[in-house]
GROMACS .gro file of N, CA and C in nm:
model
  285
    1MET      N    1   1.373  -0.640  -0.574
    1MET     CA    2   1.355  -0.522  -0.478
    1MET      C    3   1.255  -0.431  -0.553
    2ILE      N    4   1.167  -0.378  -0.470
    2ILE     CA    5   1.063  -0.291  -0.515
    2ILE      C    6   1.123  -0.154  -0.535
    3ALA      N    7   1.098  -0.094  -0.641
    3ALA     CA    8   1.153   0.044  -0.678
    3ALA      C    9   1.087   0.143  -0.584
    4THR      N   10   1.167   0.210  -0.499
    4THR     CA   11   1.107   0.317  -0.410
    4THR      C   12   1.162   0.453  -0.439
    5ALA      N   13   1.285   0.462  -0.509
    5ALA     CA   14   1.372   0.585  -0.509
    5ALA      C   15   1.290   0.692  -0.587
    6LYS      N   16   1.191   0.670  -0.679
    6LYS     CA   17   1.135   0.772  -0.747
    6LYS      C   18   1.025   0.850  -0.669
    7PHE      N   19   0.988   0.817  -0.541
    7PHE     CA   20   0.885   0.872  -0.473
    7PHE      C   21   0.938   0.969  -0.376
    8GLU      N   22   0.979   1.088  -0.413
    8GLU     CA   23   1.019   1.208  -0.331
    8GLU      C   24   0.885   1.255  -0.268
    9ASP      N   25   0.780   1.258  -0.330
    9ASP     CA   26   0.642   1.311  -0.290
    9ASP      C   27   0.560   1.184  -0.263
   10LEU      N   28   0.536   1.157  -0.135
   10LEU     CA   29   0.459   1.044  -0.096
   10LEU      C   30   0.315   1.048  -0.155
   11SER      N   31   0.271   1.170  -0.170
   11SER     CA   32   0.124   1.178  -0.216
   11SER      C   33   0.117   1.128  -0.356
   12ALA      N   34   0.224   1.125  -0.436
   12ALA     CA   35   0.226   1.069  -0.579
   12ALA      C   36   0.217   0.924  -0.591
   13ILE      N   37   0.224   0.852  -0.481
   13ILE     CA   38   0.200   0.710  -0.487
   13ILE      C   39   0.064   0.664  -0.512
   14SER      N   40   0.039   0.585  -0.607
   14SER     CA   41  -0.090   0.534  -0.657
   14SER      C   42  -0.064   0.405  -0.726
   15ALA      N   43  -0.169   0.337  -0.754
   15ALA     CA   44  -0.158   0.203  -0.818
   15ALA      C   45  -0.106   0.218  -0.962
   16SER      N   46  -0.120   0.332  -1.025
   16SER     CA   47  -0.051   0.355  -1.158
   16SER      C   48   0.089   0.399  -1.152
   17THR      N   49   0.132   0.451  -1.032
   17THR     CA   50   0.271   0.496  -1.029
   17THR      C   51   0.354   0.382  -0.952
   18PHE      N   52   0.293   0.307  -0.860
   18PHE     CA   53   0.364   0.207  -0.791
   18PHE      C   54   0.327   0.071  -0.862
   19GLU      N   55   0.404   0.035  -0.961
   19GLU     CA   56   0.386  -0.086  -1.035
   19GLU      C   57   0.431  -0.210  -0.965
   20LEU      N   58   0.336  -0.315  -0.981
   20LEU     CA   59   0.350  -0.437  -0.923
   20LEU      C   60   0.318  -0.537  -1.042
   21PRO      N   61   0.356  -0.659  -1.030
   21PRO     CA   62   0.321  -0.769  -1.127
   21PRO      C   63   0.169  -0.777  -1.139
   22ALA      N   64   0.112  -0.783  -1.252
   22ALA     CA   65  -0.023  -0.779  -1.291
   22ALA      C   66  -0.096  -0.884  -1.203
   23SER      N   67  -0.039  -1.005  -1.191
   23SER     CA   68  -0.127  -1.109  -1.099
   23SER      C   69  -0.125  -1.061  -0.970
   24PHE      N   70  -0.015  -1.004  -0.908
   24PHE     CA   71  -0.030  -0.964  -0.766
   24PHE      C   72  -0.117  -0.839  -0.739
   25SER      N   73  -0.121  -0.749  -0.846
   25SER     CA   74  -0.211  -0.633  -0.837
   25SER      C   75  -0.367  -0.684  -0.839
   26ARG      N   76  -0.391  -0.784  -0.923
   26ARG     CA   77  -0.531  -0.833  -0.926
   26ARG      C   78  -0.558  -0.904  -0.804
   27ARG      N   79  -0.462  -0.979  -0.726
   27ARG     CA   80  -0.498  -1.038  -0.609
   27ARG      C   81  -0.522  -0.931  -0.495
   28LEU      N   82  -0.444  -0.826  -0.500
   28LEU     CA   83  -0.465  -0.731  -0.404
   28LEU      C   84  -0.601  -0.659  -0.432
   29ARG      N   85  -0.652  -0.636  -0.549
   29ARG     CA   86  -0.788  -0.568  -0.582
   29ARG      C   87  -0.898  -0.660  -0.529
   30LYS      N   88  -0.871  -0.800  -0.533
   30LYS     CA   89  -0.971  -0.888  -0.481
   30LYS      C   90  -0.992  -0.871  -0.330
   31LEU      N   91  -0.872  -0.852  -0.272
   31LEU     CA   92  -0.882  -0.823  -0.122
   31LEU      C   93  -0.962  -0.711  -0.076
   32SER      N   94  -0.995  -0.609  -0.166
   32SER     CA   95  -1.075  -0.507  -0.135
   32SER      C   96  -1.223  -0.555  -0.097
   33ASP      N   97  -1.265  -0.656  -0.170
   33ASP     CA   98  -1.404  -0.709  -0.128
   33ASP      C   99  -1.402  -0.765   0.010
   34GLN      N  100  -1.307  -0.839   0.048
   34GLN     CA  101  -1.280  -0.890   0.181
   34GLN      C  102  -1.271  -0.781   0.287
   35LEU      N  103  -1.199  -0.672   0.254
   35LEU     CA  104  -1.184  -0.565   0.347
   35LEU      C  105  -1.318  -0.486   0.371
   36TYR      N  106  -1.393  -0.468   0.268
   36TYR     CA  107  -1.503  -0.381   0.284
   36TYR      C  108  -1.638  -0.474   0.326
   37ASP      N  109  -1.640  -0.593   0.277
   37ASP     CA  110  -1.763  -0.676   0.296
   37ASP      C  111  -1.737  -0.791   0.381
   38GLY      N  112  -1.605  -0.814   0.424
   38GLY     CA  113  -1.577  -0.914   0.509
   38GLY      C  114  -1.527  -0.875   0.642
   39VAL      N  115  -1.411  -0.930   0.691
   39VAL     CA  116  -1.371  -0.911   0.824
   39VAL      C  117  -1.312  -0.758   0.854
   40GLY      N  118  -1.282  -0.695   0.742
   40GLY     CA  119  -1.227  -0.561   0.758
   40GLY      C  120  -1.078  -0.535   0.769
   41PHE      N  121  -1.001  -0.645   0.772
   41PHE     CA  122  -0.852  -0.636   0.770
   41PHE      C  123  -0.791  -0.748   0.699
   42GLN      N  124  -0.678  -0.737   0.663
   42GLN     CA  125  -0.600  -0.844   0.592
   42GLN      C  126  -0.447  -0.827   0.614
   43LEU      N  127  -0.388  -0.939   0.624
   43LEU     CA  128  -0.237  -0.937   0.658
   43LEU      C  129  -0.181  -0.983   0.529
   44ILE      N  130  -0.079  -0.912   0.492
   44ILE     CA  131   0.007  -0.945   0.378
   44ILE      C  132   0.153  -0.968   0.433
   45HIS      N  133   0.208  -1.073   0.406
   45HIS     CA  134   0.345  -1.097   0.462
   45HIS      C  135   0.446  -1.144   0.357
   46GLY      N  136   0.573  -1.152   0.391
   46GLY     CA  137   0.675  -1.199   0.300
   46GLY      C  138   0.772  -1.097   0.240
   47ILE      N  139   0.761  -0.967   0.284
   47ILE     CA  140   0.849  -0.869   0.240
   47ILE      C  141   0.963  -0.860   0.337
   48ASP      N  142   1.095  -0.871   0.282
   48ASP     CA  143   1.205  -0.867   0.373
   48ASP      C  144   1.242  -0.731   0.424
   49PRO      N  145   1.217  -0.717   0.548
   49PRO     CA  146   1.240  -0.577   0.600
   49PRO      C  147   1.389  -0.537   0.601
   50GLY      N  148   1.483  -0.616   0.592
   50GLY     CA  149   1.621  -0.593   0.583
   50GLY      C  150   1.663  -0.515   0.464
   51ARG      N  151   1.574  -0.513   0.348
   51ARG     CA  152   1.600  -0.464   0.235
   51ARG      C  153   1.572  -0.317   0.210
   52TYR      N  154   1.488  -0.271   0.313
   52TYR     CA  155   1.431  -0.125   0.293
   52TYR      C  156   1.456  -0.056   0.420
   53SER      N  157   1.483   0.083   0.396
   53SER     CA  158   1.489   0.179   0.504
   53SER      C  159   1.352   0.205   0.562
   54PRO      N  160   1.343   0.291   0.672
   54PRO     CA  161   1.211   0.312   0.729
   54PRO      C  162   1.122   0.389   0.618
   55ARG      N  163   1.178   0.479   0.548
   55ARG     CA  164   1.106   0.552   0.446
   55ARG      C  165   1.061   0.463   0.327
   56GLN      N  166   1.143   0.369   0.292
   56GLN     CA  167   1.110   0.283   0.176
   56GLN      C  168   1.003   0.196   0.231
   57LYS      N  169   0.989   0.156   0.350
   57LYS     CA  170   0.890   0.072   0.408
   57LYS      C  171   0.752   0.145   0.408
   58ILE      N  172   0.755   0.273   0.431
   58ILE     CA  173   0.636   0.360   0.425
   58ILE      C  174   0.582   0.359   0.275
   59ILE      N  175   0.684   0.377   0.183
   59ILE     CA  176   0.650   0.371   0.042
   59ILE      C  177   0.585   0.244  -0.002
   60VAL      N  178   0.652   0.132   0.039
   60VAL     CA  179   0.603  -0.003   0.011
   60VAL      C  180   0.457  -0.019   0.062
   61TYR      N  181   0.427   0.025   0.187
   61TYR     CA  182   0.293   0.013   0.248
   61TYR      C  183   0.188   0.088   0.171
   62ALA      N  184   0.237   0.208   0.138
   62ALA     CA  185   0.133   0.298   0.058
   62ALA      C  186   0.121   0.245  -0.079
   63GLY      N  187   0.213   0.190  -0.140
   63GLY     CA  188   0.200   0.153  -0.273
   63GLY      C  189   0.123   0.015  -0.288
   64VAL      N  190   0.155  -0.077  -0.200
   64VAL     CA  191   0.073  -0.193  -0.195
   64VAL      C  192  -0.067  -0.164  -0.160
   65SER      N  193  -0.096  -0.087  -0.074
   65SER     CA  194  -0.225  -0.058  -0.033
   65SER      C  195  -0.298   0.025  -0.137
   66SER      N  196  -0.232   0.099  -0.217
   66SER     CA  197  -0.301   0.177  -0.322
   66SER      C  198  -0.361   0.083  -0.436
   67HIS      N  199  -0.312  -0.048  -0.444
   67HIS     CA  200  -0.370  -0.141  -0.529
   67HIS      C  201  -0.486  -0.204  -0.478
   68ILE      N  202  -0.515  -0.195  -0.337
   68ILE     CA  203  -0.631  -0.244  -0.275
   68ILE      C  204  -0.747  -0.133  -0.262
   69CYS      N  205  -0.698  -0.016  -0.241
   69CYS     CA  206  -0.791   0.105  -0.217
   69CYS      C  207  -0.727   0.223  -0.280
   70PRO      N  208  -0.769   0.268  -0.385
   70PRO     CA  209  -0.706   0.384  -0.445
   70PRO      C  210  -0.729   0.525  -0.369
   71GLN      N  211  -0.825   0.523  -0.283
   71GLN     CA  212  -0.867   0.646  -0.203
   71GLN      C  213  -0.785   0.651  -0.084
   72ARG      N  214  -0.733   0.766  -0.049
   72ARG     CA  215  -0.666   0.786   0.089
   72ARG      C  216  -0.753   0.879   0.170
   73GLY      N  217  -0.724   0.856   0.304
   73GLY     CA  218  -0.797   0.950   0.392
   73GLY      C  219  -0.700   1.067   0.413
   74PHE      N  220  -0.754   1.182   0.440
   74PHE     CA  221  -0.677   1.301   0.468
   74PHE      C  222  -0.715   1.364   0.600
   75VAL      N  223  -0.607   1.442   0.657
   75VAL     CA  224  -0.622   1.511   0.778
   75VAL      C  225  -0.699   1.645   0.770
   76ASP      N  226  -0.704   1.708   0.661
   76ASP     CA  227  -0.761   1.840   0.633
   76ASP      C  228  -0.848   1.832   0.514
   77VAL      N  229  -0.949   1.940   0.499
   77VAL     CA  230  -1.041   1.944   0.399
   77VAL      C  231  -0.983   1.974   0.265
   78ILE      N  232  -0.862   2.035   0.258
   78ILE     CA  233  -0.794   2.053   0.128
   78ILE      C  234  -0.710   1.946   0.082
   79ALA      N  235  -0.723   1.836   0.144
   79ALA     CA  236  -0.640   1.715   0.107
   79ALA      C  237  -0.486   1.731   0.088
   80LYS      N  238  -0.432   1.801   0.189
   80LYS     CA  239  -0.295   1.794   0.189
   80LYS      C  240  -0.217   1.694   0.283
   81GLY      N  241  -0.279   1.679   0.395
   81GLY     CA  242  -0.217   1.588   0.503
   81GLY      C  243  -0.270   1.456   0.491
   82VAL      N  244  -0.198   1.355   0.421
   82VAL     CA  245  -0.235   1.222   0.400
   82VAL      C  246  -0.242   1.141   0.539
   83ILE      N  247  -0.333   1.080   0.587
   83ILE     CA  248  -0.326   1.007   0.709
   83ILE      C  249  -0.330   0.853   0.677
   84GLY      N  250  -0.360   0.809   0.568
   84GLY     CA  251  -0.363   0.665   0.531
   84GLY      C  252  -0.477   0.621   0.458
   85LYS      N  253  -0.508   0.499   0.461
   85LYS     CA  254  -0.608   0.430   0.377
   85LYS      C  255  -0.741   0.427   0.479
   86PRO      N  256  -0.861   0.434   0.427
   86PRO     CA  257  -0.979   0.417   0.498
   86PRO      C  258  -1.003   0.272   0.546
   87VAL      N  259  -0.932   0.177   0.511
   87VAL     CA  260  -0.937   0.041   0.546
   87VAL      C  261  -0.810  -0.005   0.613
   88MET      N  262  -0.814  -0.114   0.704
   88MET     CA  263  -0.704  -0.150   0.762
   88MET      C  264  -0.625  -0.252   0.684
   89ILE      N  265  -0.499  -0.224   0.656
   89ILE     CA  266  -0.414  -0.319   0.574
   89ILE      C  267  -0.283  -0.333   0.665
   90PHE      N  268  -0.238  -0.453   0.689
   90PHE     CA  269  -0.123  -0.483   0.756
   90PHE      C  270  -0.026  -0.547   0.664
   91VAL      N  271   0.085  -0.471   0.650
   91VAL     CA  272   0.190  -0.529   0.573
   91VAL      C  273   0.301  -0.574   0.676
   92ILE      N  274   0.316  -0.709   0.672
   92ILE     CA  275   0.416  -0.759   0.773
   92ILE      C  276   0.546  -0.791   0.703
   93PHE      N  277   0.652  -0.722   0.751
   93PHE     CA  278   0.782  -0.728   0.694
   93PHE      C  279   0.852  -0.833   0.760
   94GLY      N  280   0.888  -0.942   0.684
   94GLY     CA  281   0.949  -1.052   0.742
   94GLY      C  282   0.895  -1.184   0.709
   95PRO      N  283   0.952  -1.300   0.743
   95PRO     CA  284   0.902  -1.428   0.702
   95PRO      C  285   0.765  -1.461   0.765
   0.00000   0.00000   0.00000
């Protein structure tokens, strides 16, 4: 199970705080080239949704995507309202 309990503040989620196995993190970083220079989206599947609450799923999405693109998009100029990543990443929960 992915550790999600330590993230009270969702803006604290980053590749350095959301630890993944090194081999998986490297694979996610390679997806960045496909996202920016290729088709522009990627599907990641195989995470069991029954193991996570709705909030934990948000944490998993943000954590996984932070390994692909460390920069987040923001709603406002003072960077308080996080809206997501500037690329499209779909994390499919389930088989």
